[in-house]
Coordinates of C-alpha atoms in Angstrom, one line a residue:
Chain A
E28 CA 92.4 114.1 87.3
A29 CA 91.0 111.9 90.1
Q30 CA 93.9 111.1 92.5
V31 CA 95.2 110.7 96.0
T32 CA 98.3 112.8 96.6
Q33 CA 100.9 112.4 99.4
N34 CA 103.6 114.7 100.5
P35 CA 106.5 114.3 101.0
R36 CA 107.3 111.4 98.8
Y37 CA 110.6 110.8 100.5
L38 CA 111.7 111.8 104.0
I39 CA 114.7 111.2 106.1
T40 CA 114.5 112.4 109.7
V41 CA 115.9 111.7 113.1
T42 CA 114.4 110.0 116.1
G43 CA 112.0 112.3 118.1
K44 CA 111.5 115.0 115.5
K45 CA 107.8 115.4 114.9
L46 CA 106.6 115.1 111.4
T47 CA 103.4 115.1 109.3
V48 CA 102.7 113.3 106.1
T49 CA 99.9 114.9 104.2
C50 CA 97.2 113.1 102.2
S51 CA 94.6 114.7 100.0
Q52 CA 92.0 113.3 97.6
N53 CA 89.8 115.0 95.1
M54 CA 87.2 112.3 94.6
N55 CA 84.8 113.3 97.5
H56 CA 85.4 110.0 99.2
E57 CA 84.1 109.4 102.7
Y58 CA 86.6 106.7 103.6
M59 CA 90.3 107.4 104.0
S60 CA 93.0 105.2 105.4
W61 CA 96.7 105.0 106.2
Y62 CA 98.9 101.9 105.7
R63 CA 102.4 101.0 106.2
Q64 CA 104.2 98.4 104.0
D65 CA 107.1 96.4 105.2
P66 CA 108.9 93.4 103.5
G67 CA 107.3 90.1 104.4
L68 CA 104.5 91.8 106.4
G69 CA 102.4 93.1 103.5
L70 CA 100.2 96.2 104.1
R71 CA 99.1 96.9 107.6
Q72 CA 96.4 99.5 108.4
I73 CA 97.4 102.2 110.8
Y74 CA 94.2 104.3 111.0
Y75 CA 91.1 104.8 109.0
S76 CA 88.3 107.3 108.8
M77 CA 84.8 106.7 107.7
N78 CA 84.0 110.5 107.5
V79 CA 84.9 113.9 108.8
E80 CA 85.7 113.8 112.5
V81 CA 85.4 110.0 112.6
T82 CA 88.6 108.0 112.9
D83 CA 89.4 104.5 114.1
K84 CA 92.5 102.5 114.9
G85 CA 93.7 99.9 112.4
D86 CA 96.0 97.1 113.3
V87 CA 99.2 99.1 114.1
P88 CA 98.2 102.5 115.5
E89 CA 100.9 102.9 118.1
G90 CA 103.1 105.9 117.6
Y91 CA 100.8 107.5 115.1
K92 CA 98.0 110.1 115.2
V93 CA 95.5 111.2 112.5
S94 CA 92.9 113.9 112.1
R95 CA 90.0 114.3 109.7
K96 CA 88.9 117.9 109.9
E97 CA 88.0 118.1 106.2
K98 CA 86.7 115.5 103.9
R99 CA 89.6 115.7 101.4
N100 CA 92.5 115.7 103.9
F101 CA 93.8 113.0 106.2
P102 CA 97.2 113.8 107.6
L103 CA 99.4 111.2 109.4
I104 CA 101.3 112.6 112.4
L105 CA 104.3 111.0 114.0
E106 CA 104.8 112.9 117.3
S107 CA 108.1 111.3 118.2
P108 CA 109.3 109.1 115.3
S109 CA 111.5 106.0 116.1
P110 CA 113.6 103.8 113.8
N111 CA 110.9 101.1 113.8
Q112 CA 108.7 103.5 112.0
T113 CA 111.0 103.4 109.0
S114 CA 108.6 102.1 106.3
L115 CA 106.8 102.8 103.1
Y116 CA 103.5 104.6 103.9
F117 CA 100.4 104.7 101.7
C118 CA 97.3 106.7 102.0
A119 CA 94.1 105.5 100.3
S120 CA 90.5 106.7 99.9
G121 CA 87.3 105.3 98.6
H122 CA 83.6 105.0 99.0
Y123 CA 82.5 102.5 101.7
G124 CA 79.6 100.4 100.6
V125 CA 78.6 97.6 98.4
T126 CA 81.1 98.2 95.7
D127 CA 83.9 100.1 97.5
T128 CA 87.2 100.5 95.8
Q129 CA 90.2 102.0 97.6
Y130 CA 92.5 104.3 95.5
F131 CA 96.0 104.4 96.8
G132 CA 98.4 107.3 96.7
P133 CA 102.0 107.0 95.4
G134 CA 103.5 106.3 98.8
T135 CA 105.9 108.1 101.1
R136 CA 109.2 106.5 101.9
L137 CA 110.2 107.4 105.5
T138 CA 113.5 106.7 107.1
V139 CA 114.0 107.5 110.8
L140 CA 117.6 107.5 111.9
Chain B
Q2 CA 98.1 88.1 115.0
Q3 CA 97.8 87.6 111.3
Q4 CA 94.1 87.1 110.4
V5 CA 94.7 86.7 106.7
K6 CA 97.4 84.3 105.6
Q7 CA 98.6 84.4 102.0
S8 CA 100.6 81.8 100.1
P9 CA 102.9 81.4 98.3
Q10 CA 105.3 84.2 99.1
S11 CA 106.7 84.1 95.6
L12 CA 105.7 82.4 92.4
I13 CA 107.4 82.0 89.0
V14 CA 105.4 80.8 86.0
Q15 CA 105.9 80.6 82.2
K16 CA 103.9 82.9 79.9
G17 CA 100.5 81.3 79.4
G18 CA 100.5 79.5 82.7
I19 CA 97.9 79.8 85.4
P20 CA 99.3 81.1 88.7
I21 CA 97.2 80.5 91.7
I22 CA 97.5 82.5 94.9
N23 CA 95.7 81.4 98.0
C24 CA 94.5 83.2 101.1
A25 CA 92.9 81.9 104.3
Y26 CA 91.1 84.0 106.9
E27 CA 90.1 83.4 110.5
N28 CA 87.4 85.9 111.2
T29 CA 83.8 85.3 110.0
A30 CA 82.9 88.9 110.4
F31 CA 84.7 89.8 107.2
D32 CA 82.2 91.0 104.5
Y33 CA 84.4 91.9 101.5
F34 CA 87.5 90.3 100.0
P35 CA 89.5 92.4 97.5
W36 CA 92.7 91.6 95.6
Y37 CA 95.2 94.3 94.9
Q38 CA 98.0 94.4 92.4
Q39 CA 101.1 96.4 93.0
F40 CA 103.9 97.2 90.5
P41 CA 107.3 98.3 91.8
G42 CA 107.3 102.0 92.9
K43 CA 103.5 102.3 92.7
G44 CA 100.7 102.1 95.2
P45 CA 98.4 99.0 95.1
A46 CA 95.4 99.1 92.8
L47 CA 92.2 97.1 93.1
L48 CA 92.2 94.2 90.8
I49 CA 89.0 92.2 91.6
A50 CA 86.8 91.7 94.7
I51 CA 84.2 89.3 95.9
R52 CA 81.6 89.1 98.7
P53 CA 81.1 86.0 100.8
D54 CA 77.7 85.2 99.3
V55 CA 79.3 84.5 95.9
S56 CA 81.5 81.4 95.2
E57 CA 83.3 82.7 92.1
K58 CA 83.9 86.0 90.3
K59 CA 85.5 86.5 87.0
E60 CA 86.8 89.6 85.4
G61 CA 88.8 89.2 82.2
R62 CA 91.7 86.8 82.9
F63 CA 91.3 87.1 86.7
T64 CA 89.1 84.8 88.7
I65 CA 88.4 84.7 92.4
S66 CA 87.2 81.4 93.9
F67 CA 85.7 81.7 97.3
N68 CA 85.0 78.8 99.8
K69 CA 83.1 80.2 102.7
S70 CA 83.0 77.0 104.7
A71 CA 86.8 76.5 104.5
K72 CA 87.4 80.3 105.0
Q73 CA 89.6 80.3 101.9
F74 CA 89.8 82.3 98.7
S75 CA 92.1 82.3 95.8
L76 CA 93.1 84.3 92.7
H77 CA 93.7 82.6 89.4
I78 CA 95.3 84.4 86.5
M79 CA 94.4 82.7 83.2
D80 CA 96.9 82.9 80.2
S81 CA 99.4 84.9 82.3
Q82 CA 101.6 87.5 80.6
P83 CA 104.9 89.1 81.5
G84 CA 103.0 92.3 82.2
D85 CA 101.2 90.5 85.0
S86 CA 104.5 90.3 86.9
A87 CA 103.7 92.2 90.1
T88 CA 103.0 91.7 93.8
Y89 CA 99.5 90.6 94.6
F90 CA 97.8 91.1 97.9
C91 CA 94.6 89.6 99.2
A92 CA 92.6 91.4 101.8
A93 CA 89.6 91.0 104.0
R94 CA 87.4 93.8 105.4
K95 CA 85.6 93.8 108.7
R96 CA 82.2 95.4 108.9
G97 CA 82.9 98.9 109.9
G98 CA 85.9 99.6 107.6
K99 CA 88.9 97.8 109.0
L100 CA 90.9 96.2 106.2
I101 CA 93.4 93.4 106.8
F102 CA 95.9 92.4 104.1
G103 CA 97.8 89.2 103.4
Q104 CA 101.5 89.2 103.3
G105 CA 101.7 89.5 99.5
T106 CA 102.8 87.2 96.7
E107 CA 105.5 88.3 94.3
L108 CA 104.6 86.9 90.9
S109 CA 107.1 86.6 88.0
V110 CA 105.8 85.6 84.6
K111 CA 108.7 84.5 82.3
P112 CA 108.4 85.1 78.5

């Protein structure tokens, strides 16, 4: 089944404790992206990647890191999480081009205490 | 700064009504304008999309109207059904891959 998977789905952590949220897709998509969703603010792009070893900042990259060493994986790293990073996070992947569609994962609910 | 502004924030219509959601953008470098639908507890899913060289696109009961000179685009849902109740997001993509979303509209279609 074609899908984007994220792990963990739910995470409660404490300020300053490094964490990684994994994202994997099995559709051979070049494009992958991370978003955070907050009430009243919609979805905001954190980082995106056009292909392996190519990453770019979205609108809200501060406090996050990403890497794209393999085409299928795009982990999101919070080196020192803070309470303002409490949010719902979505990973997405797709083909970039004339008819690009992004497929979203199920989301990761992160709470930083 | 919010480069894509979406309105209204919430919308309630009766079954069979035609809800209209509006978006306005500021950056003329956008080259692709998708709409996403999100049900509670799920990730967004692409609903319909349009490019700036087209003024209207229709897919089933969903229509996008695009006004390039006014930098506005809107989603119309014909013959709305309770199953259309969801949150809708417009978005605009800059050349190079950066995607900017509107704030979202929570639609409720009453039976």
